PDB file of C-alpha atoms in Angstrom:
ATOM      1  CA  UNK A   1     -34.164 174.282 -86.887  1.00 67.00           C
ATOM      2  CA  UNK A   2     -35.963 175.989 -84.025  1.00 77.00           C
ATOM      3  CA  UNK A   3     -39.014 177.054 -86.117  1.00 92.00           C
ATOM      4  CA  UNK A   4     -40.786 180.168 -84.576  1.00 95.00           C
ATOM      5  CA  UNK A   5     -39.566 181.510 -81.413  1.00 95.00           C
ATOM      6  CA  UNK A   6     -41.106 184.041 -79.304  1.00 96.00           C
ATOM      7  CA  UNK A   7     -39.939 186.159 -76.316  1.00 96.00           C
ATOM      8  CA  UNK A   8     -40.811 186.671 -73.615  1.00 96.00           C
ATOM      9  CA  UNK A   9     -43.005 183.791 -72.500  1.00 94.00           C
ATOM     10  CA  UNK A  10     -44.718 185.803 -69.895  1.00 95.00           C
ATOM     11  CA  UNK A  11     -44.931 189.650 -69.115  1.00 96.00           C
ATOM     12  CA  UNK A  12     -46.862 191.839 -66.701  1.00 96.00           C
ATOM     13  CA  UNK A  13     -47.303 195.443 -67.736  1.00 96.00           C
ATOM     14  CA  UNK A  14     -48.851 198.503 -65.934  1.00 97.00           C
ATOM     15  CA  UNK A  15     -51.342 200.661 -67.721  1.00 97.00           C
ATOM     16  CA  UNK A  16     -49.465 203.076 -70.235  1.00 96.00           C
ATOM     17  CA  UNK A  17     -46.237 201.168 -70.231  1.00 97.00           C
ATOM     18  CA  UNK A  18     -44.769 200.023 -73.615  1.00 96.00           C
ATOM     19  CA  UNK A  19     -43.132 196.969 -74.569  1.00 96.00           C
ATOM     20  CA  UNK A  20     -42.041 194.794 -77.700  1.00 97.00           C
ATOM     21  CA  UNK A  21     -42.976 191.238 -78.293  1.00 98.00           C
ATOM     22  CA  UNK A  22     -40.265 189.452 -80.202  1.00 98.00           C
ATOM     23  CA  UNK A  23     -40.795 186.838 -83.114  1.00 98.00           C
ATOM     24  CA  UNK A  24     -38.012 185.018 -84.980  1.00 97.00           C
ATOM     25  CA  UNK A  25     -38.296 182.365 -87.570  1.00 97.00           C
ATOM     26  CA  UNK A  26     -35.520 180.419 -89.079  1.00 95.00           C
ATOM     27  CA  UNK A  27     -37.389 178.846 -91.976  1.00 93.00           C
ATOM     28  CA  UNK A  28     -36.783 181.672 -94.528  1.00 92.00           C
ATOM     29  CA  UNK A  29     -40.652 182.169 -94.625  1.00 93.00           C
ATOM     30  CA  UNK A  30     -41.843 185.300 -96.404  1.00 92.00           C
ATOM     31  CA  UNK A  31     -45.167 185.407 -94.607  1.00 93.00           C
ATOM     32  CA  UNK A  32     -45.355 186.319 -90.866  1.00 95.00           C
ATOM     33  CA  UNK A  33     -48.499 186.923 -88.734  1.00 96.00           C
ATOM     34  CA  UNK A  34     -49.382 188.260 -85.193  1.00 97.00           C
ATOM     35  CA  UNK A  35     -52.419 186.864 -83.551  1.00 96.00           C
ATOM     36  CA  UNK A  36     -53.940 187.392 -80.161  1.00 96.00           C
ATOM     37  CA  UNK A  37     -56.018 184.698 -78.424  1.00 93.00           C
ATOM     38  CA  UNK A  38     -58.841 185.546 -76.060  1.00 91.00           C
ATOM     39  CA  UNK A  39     -60.828 182.832 -74.059  1.00 80.00           C
ATOM     40  CA  UNK A  40     -63.560 181.492 -76.158  1.00 75.00           C
ATOM     41  CA  UNK A  41     -62.855 183.896 -79.119  1.00 78.00           C
ATOM     42  CA  UNK A  42     -60.424 181.926 -81.206  1.00 84.00           C
ATOM     43  CA  UNK A  43     -57.667 183.812 -82.667  1.00 91.00           C
ATOM     44  CA  UNK A  44     -57.713 187.185 -84.023  1.00 93.00           C
ATOM     45  CA  UNK A  45     -55.226 188.679 -86.726  1.00 94.00           C
ATOM     46  CA  UNK A  46     -53.379 191.800 -85.503  1.00 97.00           C
ATOM     47  CA  UNK A  47     -50.904 192.422 -88.292  1.00 97.00           C
ATOM     48  CA  UNK A  48     -49.115 190.519 -91.080  1.00 95.00           C
ATOM     49  CA  UNK A  49     -46.312 190.763 -93.336  1.00 95.00           C
ATOM     50  CA  UNK A  50     -45.793 189.163 -96.843  1.00 91.00           C
ATOM     51  CA  UNK A  51     -42.106 189.871 -96.848  1.00 92.00           C
ATOM     52  CA  UNK A  52     -39.350 192.343 -95.452  1.00 94.00           C
ATOM     53  CA  UNK A  53     -40.498 195.818 -95.494  1.00 94.00           C
ATOM     54  CA  UNK A  54     -44.132 194.984 -96.050  1.00 95.00           C
ATOM     55  CA  UNK A  55     -46.740 194.941 -93.359  1.00 96.00           C
ATOM     56  CA  UNK A  56     -50.527 195.283 -93.297  1.00 95.00           C
ATOM     57  CA  UNK A  57     -53.259 195.441 -90.694  1.00 95.00           C
ATOM     58  CA  UNK A  58     -55.336 192.562 -89.708  1.00 94.00           C
ATOM     59  CA  UNK A  59     -58.701 192.464 -87.869  1.00 91.00           C
ATOM     60  CA  UNK A  60     -57.627 194.102 -84.602  1.00 95.00           C
ATOM     61  CA  UNK A  61     -54.682 196.347 -85.330  1.00 97.00           C
ATOM     62  CA  UNK A  62     -55.685 199.314 -82.881  1.00 96.00           C
ATOM     63  CA  UNK A  63     -52.967 199.802 -80.095  1.00 96.00           C
ATOM     64  CA  UNK A  64     -50.234 197.755 -81.951  1.00 97.00           C
ATOM     65  CA  UNK A  65     -47.367 198.513 -84.352  1.00 97.00           C
ATOM     66  CA  UNK A  66     -45.150 196.161 -86.219  1.00 97.00           C
ATOM     67  CA  UNK A  67     -42.108 196.330 -88.490  1.00 96.00           C
ATOM     68  CA  UNK A  68     -40.265 193.794 -90.645  1.00 97.00           C
ATOM     69  CA  UNK A  69     -36.732 194.911 -91.471  1.00 96.00           C
ATOM     70  CA  UNK A  70     -35.517 191.433 -91.939  1.00 96.00           C
ATOM     71  CA  UNK A  71     -37.003 188.220 -93.163  1.00 96.00           C
ATOM     72  CA  UNK A  72     -36.469 186.481 -89.821  1.00 96.00           C
ATOM     73  CA  UNK A  73     -37.809 189.027 -87.380  1.00 97.00           C
ATOM     74  CA  UNK A  74     -41.310 190.313 -87.009  1.00 98.00           C
ATOM     75  CA  UNK A  75     -41.602 192.320 -83.731  1.00 98.00           C
ATOM     76  CA  UNK A  76     -44.903 193.573 -82.289  1.00 98.00           C
ATOM     77  CA  UNK A  77     -44.964 196.916 -80.392  1.00 97.00           C
ATOM     78  CA  UNK A  78     -47.471 197.887 -77.580  1.00 96.00           C
ATOM     79  CA  UNK A  79     -46.882 201.671 -77.045  1.00 90.00           C
ATOM     80  CA  UNK A  80     -49.575 202.391 -74.408  1.00 94.00           C
ATOM     81  CA  UNK A  81     -50.570 199.225 -72.734  1.00 95.00           C
ATOM     82  CA  UNK A  82     -54.385 198.887 -71.751  1.00 96.00           C
ATOM     83  CA  UNK A  83     -56.196 196.195 -69.896  1.00 95.00           C
ATOM     84  CA  UNK A  84     -57.839 195.226 -73.148  1.00 95.00           C
ATOM     85  CA  UNK A  85     -54.644 193.974 -74.325  1.00 96.00           C
ATOM     86  CA  UNK A  86     -54.450 191.327 -71.754  1.00 96.00           C
ATOM     87  CA  UNK A  87     -54.110 188.248 -73.923  1.00 96.00           C
ATOM     88  CA  UNK A  88     -51.926 185.559 -75.209  1.00 95.00           C
ATOM     89  CA  UNK A  89     -50.034 186.649 -78.397  1.00 97.00           C
ATOM     90  CA  UNK A  90     -48.998 184.186 -81.053  1.00 96.00           C
ATOM     91  CA  UNK A  91     -46.636 184.654 -83.928  1.00 97.00           C
ATOM     92  CA  UNK A  92     -46.808 182.555 -87.017  1.00 95.00           C
ATOM     93  CA  UNK A  93     -44.896 182.144 -90.400  1.00 94.00           C
ATOM     94  CA  UNK A  94     -45.613 180.621 -93.726  1.00 91.00           C
ATOM     95  CA  UNK A  95     -43.609 179.736 -96.676  1.00 83.00           C
ATOM     96  CA  UNK A  96     -44.402 181.077-100.152  1.00 69.00           C
ATOM     97  CA  UNK A  97     -44.873 177.518-101.475  1.00 70.00           C
ATOM     98  CA  UNK A  98     -46.968 176.226 -98.717  1.00 72.00           C
ATOM     99  CA  UNK A  99     -50.422 177.158 -97.465  1.00 78.00           C
ATOM    100  CA  UNK A 100     -49.402 176.053 -93.653  1.00 87.00           C
ATOM    101  CA  UNK A 101     -48.716 178.454 -91.046  1.00 90.00           C
ATOM    102  CA  UNK A 102     -46.334 177.449 -88.302  1.00 92.00           C
ATOM    103  CA  UNK A 103     -46.938 178.821 -84.728  1.00 93.00           C
ATOM    104  CA  UNK A 104     -44.607 179.982 -81.971  1.00 95.00           C
ATOM    105  CA  UNK A 105     -45.185 178.947 -78.373  1.00 93.00           C
ATOM    106  CA  UNK A 106     -46.926 182.243 -77.406  1.00 94.00           C
ATOM    107  CA  UNK A 107     -46.416 185.186 -75.146  1.00 96.00           C
ATOM    108  CA  UNK A 108     -48.947 185.537 -72.228  1.00 95.00           C
ATOM    109  CA  UNK A 109     -49.436 189.283 -71.423  1.00 96.00           C
ATOM    110  CA  UNK A 110     -51.167 190.782 -68.468  1.00 96.00           C
ATOM    111  CA  UNK A 111     -51.951 194.515 -68.244  1.00 96.00           C
ATOM    112  CA  UNK A 112     -52.759 195.784 -64.885  1.00 94.00           C
TER     113      UNK A 112
ATOM    114  CA  UNK B   1     -66.492 187.291 -96.482  1.00 77.00           C
ATOM    115  CA  UNK B   2     -64.919 184.088 -95.477  1.00 83.00           C
ATOM    116  CA  UNK B   3     -65.850 182.440 -92.180  1.00 90.00           C
ATOM    117  CA  UNK B   4     -66.048 179.373 -90.272  1.00 94.00           C
ATOM    118  CA  UNK B   5     -67.988 178.157 -87.450  1.00 95.00           C
ATOM    119  CA  UNK B   6     -67.503 175.491 -84.787  1.00 96.00           C
ATOM    120  CA  UNK B   7     -70.923 174.777 -83.336  1.00 95.00           C
ATOM    121  CA  UNK B   8     -69.788 172.917 -80.318  1.00 96.00           C
ATOM    122  CA  UNK B   9     -67.804 174.658 -77.448  1.00 94.00           C
ATOM    123  CA  UNK B  10     -67.022 171.299 -75.932  1.00 96.00           C
ATOM    124  CA  UNK B  11     -67.145 167.681 -77.031  1.00 98.00           C
ATOM    125  CA  UNK B  12     -66.872 164.759 -74.502  1.00 97.00           C
ATOM    126  CA  UNK B  13     -65.792 161.315 -75.545  1.00 97.00           C
ATOM    127  CA  UNK B  14     -64.727 158.059 -73.977  1.00 98.00           C
ATOM    128  CA  UNK B  15     -61.541 156.669 -74.815  1.00 97.00           C
ATOM    129  CA  UNK B  16     -61.613 154.220 -77.560  1.00 97.00           C
ATOM    130  CA  UNK B  17     -64.832 155.676 -79.045  1.00 97.00           C
ATOM    131  CA  UNK B  18     -64.989 157.472 -82.375  1.00 97.00           C
ATOM    132  CA  UNK B  19     -64.765 161.352 -82.107  1.00 97.00           C
ATOM    133  CA  UNK B  20     -66.042 164.142 -84.504  1.00 98.00           C
ATOM    134  CA  UNK B  21     -65.425 167.905 -83.962  1.00 98.00           C
ATOM    135  CA  UNK B  22     -67.585 169.836 -86.397  1.00 98.00           C
ATOM    136  CA  UNK B  23     -66.800 172.570 -88.574  1.00 98.00           C
ATOM    137  CA  UNK B  24     -68.855 174.527 -91.274  1.00 97.00           C
ATOM    138  CA  UNK B  25     -67.379 177.318 -93.591  1.00 95.00           C
ATOM    139  CA  UNK B  26     -68.705 180.011 -95.627  1.00 92.00           C
ATOM    140  CA  UNK B  27     -66.384 181.214 -98.447  1.00 87.00           C
ATOM    141  CA  UNK B  28     -66.737 182.500-102.081  1.00 83.00           C
ATOM    142  CA  UNK B  29     -64.669 180.362-104.411  1.00 82.00           C
ATOM    143  CA  UNK B  30     -62.979 177.124-103.595  1.00 84.00           C
ATOM    144  CA  UNK B  31     -62.179 176.795 -99.913  1.00 88.00           C
ATOM    145  CA  UNK B  32     -58.626 176.179 -98.300  1.00 91.00           C
ATOM    146  CA  UNK B  33     -59.397 174.644 -94.973  1.00 95.00           C
ATOM    147  CA  UNK B  34     -57.240 173.730 -92.023  1.00 95.00           C
ATOM    148  CA  UNK B  35     -57.557 171.924 -88.762  1.00 97.00           C
ATOM    149  CA  UNK B  36     -55.055 173.031 -85.847  1.00 96.00           C
ATOM    150  CA  UNK B  37     -54.690 171.633 -82.450  1.00 96.00           C
ATOM    151  CA  UNK B  38     -53.582 173.500 -79.197  1.00 94.00           C
ATOM    152  CA  UNK B  39     -52.447 171.593 -76.202  1.00 92.00           C
ATOM    153  CA  UNK B  40     -52.436 173.689 -72.881  1.00 86.00           C
ATOM    154  CA  UNK B  41     -50.017 176.473 -72.677  1.00 81.00           C
ATOM    155  CA  UNK B  42     -48.743 175.602 -76.120  1.00 85.00           C
ATOM    156  CA  UNK B  43     -48.906 177.107 -79.567  1.00 87.00           C
ATOM    157  CA  UNK B  44     -51.070 175.869 -82.404  1.00 92.00           C
ATOM    158  CA  UNK B  45     -50.009 172.804 -84.291  1.00 93.00           C
ATOM    159  CA  UNK B  46     -51.077 171.902 -87.813  1.00 93.00           C
ATOM    160  CA  UNK B  47     -53.115 168.781 -88.151  1.00 95.00           C
ATOM    161  CA  UNK B  48     -54.183 168.673 -91.706  1.00 95.00           C
ATOM    162  CA  UNK B  49     -55.632 170.851 -94.637  1.00 94.00           C
ATOM    163  CA  UNK B  50     -57.932 170.560 -97.628  1.00 94.00           C
ATOM    164  CA  UNK B  51     -56.957 172.348-100.606  1.00 89.00           C
ATOM    165  CA  UNK B  52     -58.245 170.069-103.478  1.00 84.00           C
ATOM    166  CA  UNK B  53     -58.610 166.445-104.358  1.00 84.00           C
ATOM    167  CA  UNK B  54     -59.944 163.577-102.293  1.00 88.00           C
ATOM    168  CA  UNK B  55     -62.801 164.754 -99.929  1.00 91.00           C
ATOM    169  CA  UNK B  56     -61.262 162.618 -97.119  1.00 95.00           C
ATOM    170  CA  UNK B  57     -58.012 164.194 -95.852  1.00 95.00           C
ATOM    171  CA  UNK B  58     -55.630 162.253 -93.493  1.00 95.00           C
ATOM    172  CA  UNK B  59     -53.390 164.188 -91.117  1.00 93.00           C
ATOM    173  CA  UNK B  60     -51.316 163.878 -88.013  1.00 90.00           C
ATOM    174  CA  UNK B  61     -51.796 161.588 -84.867  1.00 92.00           C
ATOM    175  CA  UNK B  62     -54.462 159.508 -86.768  1.00 95.00           C
ATOM    176  CA  UNK B  63     -56.846 162.336 -87.443  1.00 97.00           C
ATOM    177  CA  UNK B  64     -58.856 162.755 -90.696  1.00 97.00           C
ATOM    178  CA  UNK B  65     -61.362 165.344 -91.966  1.00 97.00           C
ATOM    179  CA  UNK B  66     -64.021 164.998 -94.354  1.00 95.00           C
ATOM    180  CA  UNK B  67     -64.652 167.802 -96.857  1.00 95.00           C
ATOM    181  CA  UNK B  68     -68.391 168.165 -97.801  1.00 95.00           C
ATOM    182  CA  UNK B  69     -69.119 170.873-100.317  1.00 92.00           C
ATOM    183  CA  UNK B  70     -73.009 170.390-100.367  1.00 93.00           C
ATOM    184  CA  UNK B  71     -73.135 170.839 -96.636  1.00 94.00           C
ATOM    185  CA  UNK B  72     -70.143 173.317 -96.487  1.00 95.00           C
ATOM    186  CA  UNK B  73     -68.589 171.130 -93.733  1.00 96.00           C
ATOM    187  CA  UNK B  74     -65.192 169.963 -92.952  1.00 97.00           C
ATOM    188  CA  UNK B  75     -65.585 167.758 -89.664  1.00 98.00           C
ATOM    189  CA  UNK B  76     -62.600 166.494 -88.047  1.00 98.00           C
ATOM    190  CA  UNK B  77     -62.625 162.790 -87.094  1.00 98.00           C
ATOM    191  CA  UNK B  78     -60.647 159.998 -85.448  1.00 97.00           C
ATOM    192  CA  UNK B  79     -61.778 156.248 -85.191  1.00 96.00           C
ATOM    193  CA  UNK B  80     -60.480 155.687 -81.591  1.00 97.00           C
ATOM    194  CA  UNK B  81     -60.002 158.546 -79.230  1.00 97.00           C
ATOM    195  CA  UNK B  82     -57.034 158.586 -76.815  1.00 97.00           C
ATOM    196  CA  UNK B  83     -56.920 160.520 -73.530  1.00 96.00           C
ATOM    197  CA  UNK B  84     -53.871 162.292 -75.022  1.00 95.00           C
ATOM    198  CA  UNK B  85     -56.154 163.880 -77.806  1.00 96.00           C
ATOM    199  CA  UNK B  86     -57.646 166.085 -75.172  1.00 96.00           C
ATOM    200  CA  UNK B  87     -56.958 169.558 -76.435  1.00 96.00           C
ATOM    201  CA  UNK B  88     -58.457 172.695 -78.082  1.00 95.00           C
ATOM    202  CA  UNK B  89     -59.182 172.352 -81.819  1.00 97.00           C
ATOM    203  CA  UNK B  90     -59.468 175.083 -84.303  1.00 96.00           C
ATOM    204  CA  UNK B  91     -60.928 174.895 -87.783  1.00 96.00           C
ATOM    205  CA  UNK B  92     -59.579 177.663 -90.167  1.00 95.00           C
ATOM    206  CA  UNK B  93     -60.236 178.939 -93.694  1.00 93.00           C
ATOM    207  CA  UNK B  94     -57.725 180.930 -95.799  1.00 89.00           C
ATOM    208  CA  UNK B  95     -59.056 183.981 -97.273  1.00 82.00           C
ATOM    209  CA  UNK B  96     -58.285 185.431-100.708  1.00 74.00           C
ATOM    210  CA  UNK B  97     -55.289 187.311 -99.418  1.00 73.00           C
ATOM    211  CA  UNK B  98     -53.710 184.389 -97.737  1.00 76.00           C
ATOM    212  CA  UNK B  99     -54.904 185.064 -94.082  1.00 85.00           C
ATOM    213  CA  UNK B 100     -56.274 182.432 -91.855  1.00 89.00           C
ATOM    214  CA  UNK B 101     -59.547 182.945 -90.329  1.00 90.00           C
ATOM    215  CA  UNK B 102     -60.236 180.761 -87.088  1.00 92.00           C
ATOM    216  CA  UNK B 103     -63.412 179.398 -85.705  1.00 93.00           C
ATOM    217  CA  UNK B 104     -63.681 179.876 -81.993  1.00 92.00           C
ATOM    218  CA  UNK B 105     -62.420 176.607 -81.015  1.00 94.00           C
ATOM    219  CA  UNK B 106     -63.834 173.253 -79.640  1.00 96.00           C
ATOM    220  CA  UNK B 107     -62.391 171.904 -76.396  1.00 96.00           C
ATOM    221  CA  UNK B 108     -62.127 168.021 -76.715  1.00 97.00           C
ATOM    222  CA  UNK B 109     -62.109 166.031 -73.494  1.00 97.00           C
ATOM    223  CA  UNK B 110     -61.588 162.191 -73.763  1.00 97.00           C
ATOM    224  CA  UNK B 111     -62.038 160.369 -70.412  1.00 96.00           C
ATOM    225  CA  UNK B 112     -60.524 156.922 -69.612  1.00 95.00           C
TER     226      UNK B 112
END
């Protein structure tokens, strides 16, 4: 049981490039979340999903897209990378019968 | 709207002394409150939660938190701090749609 896994761990992008941050969970959780963490700012919710095929915007969705074709996977897409998207990105999941979110190890993204 | 505040950016404690990390909340209705810990270059780990019941909640690694409805607080405590407790601590409240809203974090430093 690996929990929540994220790839890659680190990535440097040039302005305007695109990439997908991968997130997979093996706990059969319905709920999945993407956060970004900026220094001194806590975590901000980007997008979330309550089940396969259902996604919704969080607090800071601009510049990002998500999809949820399976229960296990919840990729985050950056289409046109900007320096403001330099951050650490965390994926999390939560089961339907618990209130606890479990976090992945994070992806550190730098946009230059 | 739900929110949490962590009034201290940093807390410094000597090893063996008791520690307190403060959190206040603002919610409509009954609060679902959480504490998470983040070690350097790691994801967030769940420590404890308050949903209902006893005001004193016990969690992982010897931590506990006291829910105080009249003061709208949920302070994290430990009777005897360890150097290994040094980390970033986040308080969070769950909103009515199941999303977590995080405080900005408090850095705990425990010196030998």
